[in-house]
Tab-separated table of C-alpha atoms in Angstrom:
chain	number	residue	atom	x	y	z
A	1	ASP	CA	0.033	0.029	0.046
A	2	GLY	CA	1.311	3.411	-0.807
A	3	GLY	CA	1.488	6.025	1.890
A	4	ILE	CA	3.505	8.099	4.426
A	5	THR	CA	5.256	6.464	7.241
A	6	GLN	CA	6.517	8.424	10.310
A	7	SER	CA	8.365	7.150	12.936
A	8	PRO	CA	8.684	6.854	15.795
A	9	LYS	CA	5.067	7.501	16.932
A	10	TYR	CA	6.248	8.765	20.341
A	11	LEU	CA	9.648	10.497	21.085
A	12	PHE	CA	11.118	11.923	24.260
A	13	ARG	CA	13.809	14.471	24.251
A	14	LYS	CA	16.157	15.420	27.009
A	15	GLU	CA	17.402	18.799	27.564
A	16	GLY	CA	20.276	19.766	25.144
A	17	GLN	CA	19.711	17.020	22.802
A	18	ASN	CA	18.820	16.902	19.213
A	19	VAL	CA	16.366	14.524	17.900
A	20	THR	CA	15.390	13.293	14.395
A	21	LEU	CA	11.911	12.224	13.208
A	22	SER	CA	11.623	10.236	10.311
A	23	CYS	CA	9.313	10.554	7.324
A	24	GLU	CA	9.312	8.316	4.214
A	25	GLN	CA	6.647	8.160	1.376
A	26	ASN	CA	6.264	5.662	-1.365
A	27	LEU	CA	3.818	7.773	-3.242
A	28	ASN	CA	6.488	9.256	-5.754
A	29	HIS	CA	5.248	12.657	-4.689
A	30	ASP	CA	7.657	15.449	-5.592
A	31	ALA	CA	6.716	17.838	-2.436
A	32	MET	CA	7.125	16.923	1.325
A	33	TYR	CA	6.113	19.035	4.270
A	34	TRP	CA	6.681	19.309	7.967
A	35	TYR	CA	4.048	20.774	10.237
A	36	ARG	CA	3.958	21.298	14.044
A	37	GLN	CA	0.477	21.058	15.808
A	38	ASP	CA	0.068	22.352	19.268
A	39	PRO	CA	-3.091	21.368	21.353
A	40	GLY	CA	-6.128	22.760	20.121
A	41	GLN	CA	-4.396	24.682	17.360
A	42	GLY	CA	-4.214	24.405	13.712
A	43	LEU	CA	-1.021	23.175	11.501
A	44	ARG	CA	2.093	25.575	11.300
A	45	LEU	CA	4.578	24.886	8.302
A	46	ILE	CA	8.081	24.218	9.645
A	47	TYR	CA	9.858	23.210	6.285
A	48	TYR	CA	8.968	21.992	2.923
A	49	SER	CA	10.801	20.609	0.013
A	50	GLN	CA	9.690	20.441	-3.749
A	51	ILE	CA	12.713	18.652	-4.966
A	52	VAL	CA	15.516	16.656	-4.018
A	53	ASN	CA	18.485	18.542	-2.319
A	54	ASP	CA	16.535	21.619	-2.058
A	55	PHE	CA	14.181	22.798	0.755
A	56	GLN	CA	12.807	26.144	2.115
A	57	LYS	CA	11.763	27.589	5.573
A	58	GLY	CA	8.227	27.802	6.726
A	59	ASP	CA	6.691	29.817	9.105
A	60	ILE	CA	8.557	28.461	12.369
A	61	ALA	CA	11.686	27.058	10.983
A	62	GLU	CA	13.942	28.207	14.008
A	63	GLY	CA	15.218	25.434	15.937
A	64	TYR	CA	14.708	22.716	13.223
A	65	SER	CA	16.615	21.419	10.380
A	66	VAL	CA	15.802	19.070	7.656
A	67	SER	CA	17.454	17.222	4.808
A	68	ARG	CA	16.113	15.902	1.455
A	69	GLU	CA	18.657	13.529	-0.086
A	70	LYS	CA	16.279	11.037	-1.600
A	71	LYS	CA	12.987	11.885	-3.023
A	72	GLU	CA	11.164	9.436	-0.655
A	73	SER	CA	12.780	10.730	2.697
A	74	PHE	CA	12.387	13.985	4.440
A	75	PRO	CA	13.764	13.765	7.998
A	76	LEU	CA	13.319	16.584	10.655
A	77	THR	CA	15.832	17.225	13.354
A	78	VAL	CA	14.410	19.217	16.281
A	79	THR	CA	17.599	20.740	17.684
A	80	SER	CA	18.465	21.770	21.306
A	81	ALA	CA	17.855	25.451	20.060
A	82	GLN	CA	14.156	24.622	19.931
A	83	LYS	CA	13.270	25.514	23.651
A	84	ASN	CA	9.517	24.343	23.240
A	85	PRO	CA	9.358	21.248	21.154
A	86	THR	CA	6.425	19.515	22.758
A	87	ALA	CA	3.893	19.119	19.966
A	88	PHE	CA	2.443	16.709	17.228
A	89	TYR	CA	4.519	16.758	14.182
A	90	LEU	CA	3.097	15.846	11.022
A	91	CYS	CA	4.676	14.974	7.655
A	92	ALA	CA	2.896	15.588	4.399
A	93	SER	CA	3.553	15.097	0.798
A	94	SER	CA	1.761	15.873	-2.479
A	95	ILE	CA	1.982	15.918	-6.178
A	96	LEU	CA	2.833	19.428	-6.953
A	97	TYR	CA	0.699	20.274	-9.794
A	98	GLY	CA	-2.257	18.290	-11.280
A	99	ALA	CA	-4.561	19.215	-14.206
A	100	GLY	CA	-4.563	22.827	-15.185
A	101	GLY	CA	-1.651	23.449	-12.869
A	102	LEU	CA	-3.925	23.425	-9.900
A	103	ASN	CA	-2.360	22.407	-6.524
A	104	GLN	CA	-3.304	18.763	-5.375
A	105	PRO	CA	-3.959	17.992	-1.837
A	106	GLN	CA	-1.607	16.978	0.697
A	107	HIS	CA	-1.377	13.622	2.355
A	108	PHE	CA	-0.493	13.139	5.984
A	109	GLY	CA	1.590	10.651	7.989
A	110	ASP	CA	0.263	9.213	11.205
A	111	GLY	CA	2.393	11.771	13.156
A	112	THR	CA	5.011	11.839	15.944
A	113	ARG	CA	4.229	13.058	19.313
A	114	LEU	CA	7.405	14.890	20.874
A	115	SER	CA	7.574	15.585	24.475
A	116	ILE	CA	10.481	16.877	26.831
A	117	LEU	CA	11.793	14.592	29.486
B	1	GLN	CA	-0.154	37.573	6.025
B	2	LYS	CA	-2.377	35.130	4.170
B	3	GLU	CA	-5.074	33.900	6.529
B	4	VAL	CA	-7.794	31.167	6.758
B	5	GLU	CA	-10.601	31.719	9.329
B	6	GLN	CA	-12.853	29.151	10.758
B	7	ASN	CA	-15.080	29.201	13.939
B	8	SER	CA	-13.315	27.284	16.463
B	9	GLY	CA	-16.654	25.713	17.935
B	10	PRO	CA	-17.656	23.534	19.187
B	11	LEU	CA	-20.545	23.008	16.779
B	12	SER	CA	-23.006	20.871	18.089
B	13	VAL	CA	-25.739	19.167	15.992
B	14	PRO	CA	-28.176	16.295	16.725
B	15	GLU	CA	-27.649	12.959	14.963
B	16	GLY	CA	-29.367	13.007	11.544
B	17	ALA	CA	-29.044	16.747	11.281
B	18	ILE	CA	-27.150	18.735	8.631
B	19	ALA	CA	-23.682	20.047	10.056
B	20	SER	CA	-22.724	23.379	8.249
B	21	LEU	CA	-18.851	24.285	8.651
B	22	ASN	CA	-17.706	27.577	7.176
B	23	CYS	CA	-14.351	28.870	6.180
B	24	THR	CA	-13.257	32.353	4.824
B	25	TYR	CA	-9.885	33.230	3.387
B	26	SER	CA	-7.918	36.246	2.946
B	27	ASP	CA	-5.961	35.716	-0.586
B	28	ARG	CA	-8.208	36.508	-3.428
B	29	GLY	CA	-5.736	34.604	-5.709
B	30	SER	CA	-6.350	31.274	-3.892
B	31	GLN	CA	-7.229	28.580	-6.485
B	32	SER	CA	-7.292	25.150	-4.580
B	33	PHE	CA	-9.413	24.430	-1.521
B	34	PHE	CA	-9.571	21.530	0.682
B	35	TRP	CA	-11.465	20.071	3.605
B	36	TYR	CA	-9.749	17.661	6.132
B	37	ARG	CA	-11.191	15.643	9.067
B	38	GLN	CA	-9.004	15.259	12.223
B	39	TYR	CA	-10.010	12.867	14.990
B	40	SER	CA	-8.519	13.569	18.335
B	41	GLY	CA	-4.892	12.653	18.528
B	42	LYS	CA	-4.925	11.531	14.919
B	43	SER	CA	-3.495	13.062	11.693
B	44	PRO	CA	-5.668	14.908	9.233
B	45	GLU	CA	-7.526	12.898	6.402
B	46	LEU	CA	-8.498	14.415	3.123
B	47	ILE	CA	-12.498	14.757	2.700
B	48	MET	CA	-13.029	16.818	-0.289
B	49	SER	CA	-11.105	19.093	-2.844
B	50	ILE	CA	-12.807	21.861	-4.744
B	51	TYR	CA	-11.474	24.239	-7.384
B	52	SER	CA	-14.512	25.769	-9.195
B	53	ASN	CA	-17.269	27.932	-7.692
B	54	GLY	CA	-20.282	26.065	-7.070
B	55	ASP	CA	-21.131	22.865	-5.128
B	56	LYS	CA	-19.268	19.440	-5.364
B	57	GLU	CA	-20.962	16.461	-3.580
B	58	ASP	CA	-19.367	13.318	-2.431
B	59	GLY	CA	-21.798	10.968	-0.472
B	60	ARG	CA	-23.045	12.869	2.396
B	61	PHE	CA	-20.455	15.640	1.992
B	62	THR	CA	-20.985	18.859	-0.235
B	63	ALA	CA	-18.380	21.435	-0.657
B	64	GLN	CA	-19.478	24.955	-1.634
B	65	LEU	CA	-16.988	27.431	-2.961
B	66	ASN	CA	-17.682	31.223	-3.698
B	67	LYS	CA	-14.525	32.887	-4.786
B	68	ALA	CA	-16.291	36.309	-4.921
B	69	SER	CA	-17.040	36.165	-1.236
B	70	GLN	CA	-13.752	34.305	-0.456
B	71	TYR	CA	-15.782	31.805	1.330
B	72	VAL	CA	-16.006	27.950	1.239
B	73	SER	CA	-18.234	25.619	3.386
B	74	LEU	CA	-18.577	22.137	4.125
B	75	LEU	CA	-22.186	20.416	4.527
B	76	ILE	CA	-22.451	17.133	6.289
B	77	ARG	CA	-25.903	15.616	5.625
B	78	ASP	CA	-27.331	12.993	8.020
B	79	SER	CA	-24.578	13.679	10.635
B	80	GLN	CA	-23.594	10.778	12.670
B	81	PRO	CA	-21.712	10.428	15.847
B	82	SER	CA	-18.724	9.118	14.117
B	83	ASP	CA	-18.476	12.596	12.335
B	84	SER	CA	-17.447	14.002	15.569
B	85	ALA	CA	-13.960	15.607	14.843
B	86	THR	CA	-12.277	18.683	13.949
B	87	TYR	CA	-12.555	19.966	10.352
B	88	LEU	CA	-9.660	21.845	9.056
B	89	CYS	CA	-10.040	24.158	5.618
B	90	ALA	CA	-7.017	24.468	3.835
B	91	VAL	CA	-6.390	27.090	0.899
B	92	ASN	CA	-3.676	27.365	-1.763
B	93	ASN	CA	-2.661	29.660	-4.538
B	94	TYR	CA	-0.437	28.506	-7.613
B	95	GLY	CA	2.959	27.541	-6.506
B	96	GLN	CA	2.463	28.640	-2.809
B	97	ASN	CA	2.199	26.835	0.334
B	98	PHE	CA	-1.094	25.699	1.897
B	99	VAL	CA	-2.512	27.848	4.423
B	100	PHE	CA	-4.445	25.883	7.035
B	101	GLY	CA	-7.380	27.376	9.216
B	102	PRO	CA	-7.470	26.513	12.971
B	103	GLY	CA	-10.239	24.132	12.383
B	104	THR	CA	-13.874	23.768	13.613
B	105	ARG	CA	-14.613	21.085	16.260
B	106	LEU	CA	-17.922	19.302	15.460
B	107	SER	CA	-19.862	17.354	17.964
B	108	VAL	CA	-22.744	15.206	16.785
B	109	LEU	CA	-24.963	14.292	19.826
B	110	PRO	CA	-26.813	10.833	19.788
C-alpha cells in the first residue's frame, strides 16, 4: 500500500539533545512538508521541499533542520535550540501540480508526538 | 499575511441533522481548496477538494465555493456520531504553500 510512514510514534527529548523524526513516502510525490500542531491549534509549516536537495523554511523554522537527499525521505531534526518542542509533528506529501496547474491535496502521515523529559 | 479563518466551535448538532462548517480566506488569488477531518490524536485525512465555484458532492459531504465572497463551506448531511471531529479548511494559491485554518470542532449528539 502506498503511503507516508512517520517514526517513531512517540519520542522523548532530554534537555540539550537533538532528535530526528523520520518521514518516508512511497507515493512518488515531489513535495514534502513538515508541520507542527500544538493542542487545540491549527497546523504551522516548519519546512517544505519540492525537489531533492532543496528545501525552504516555513513559518516556524527556527530550532529545526531538514534534509532531502532522496525523493522518498524528508527527516526533521529538532535541535536543542528549539526550547519548546513539545507538540504533534506531521509530515505530508503531495503531487506538485495536477490538471490545469492546480495544486493537489496533501496527504499526511500518522504523526510523531514529541515530549520533553 | 495570508489567513484562513474558521469558527473554532464546538459546533453541536443532533444525529441525523445537517452540519454546516464555514471557512473564509484572505488571499483573493487562491485557487485550490480542501477540507480535512482530524479525529482527536490522529492526523488529518482528506475529505474533499474543490477548485471551481459552486457545489461539489461526495456521498454525505458537499463542499461549496464562492470565490467572489472568499468563502468555502462543508455540509455534512445525516450527521453521525462518527463525524465528531475537528474539520480543517486548507487554501492554496498557485505555487505557494497551503494555509490551514485553525479548525472547527464538530460534535454530533446521539
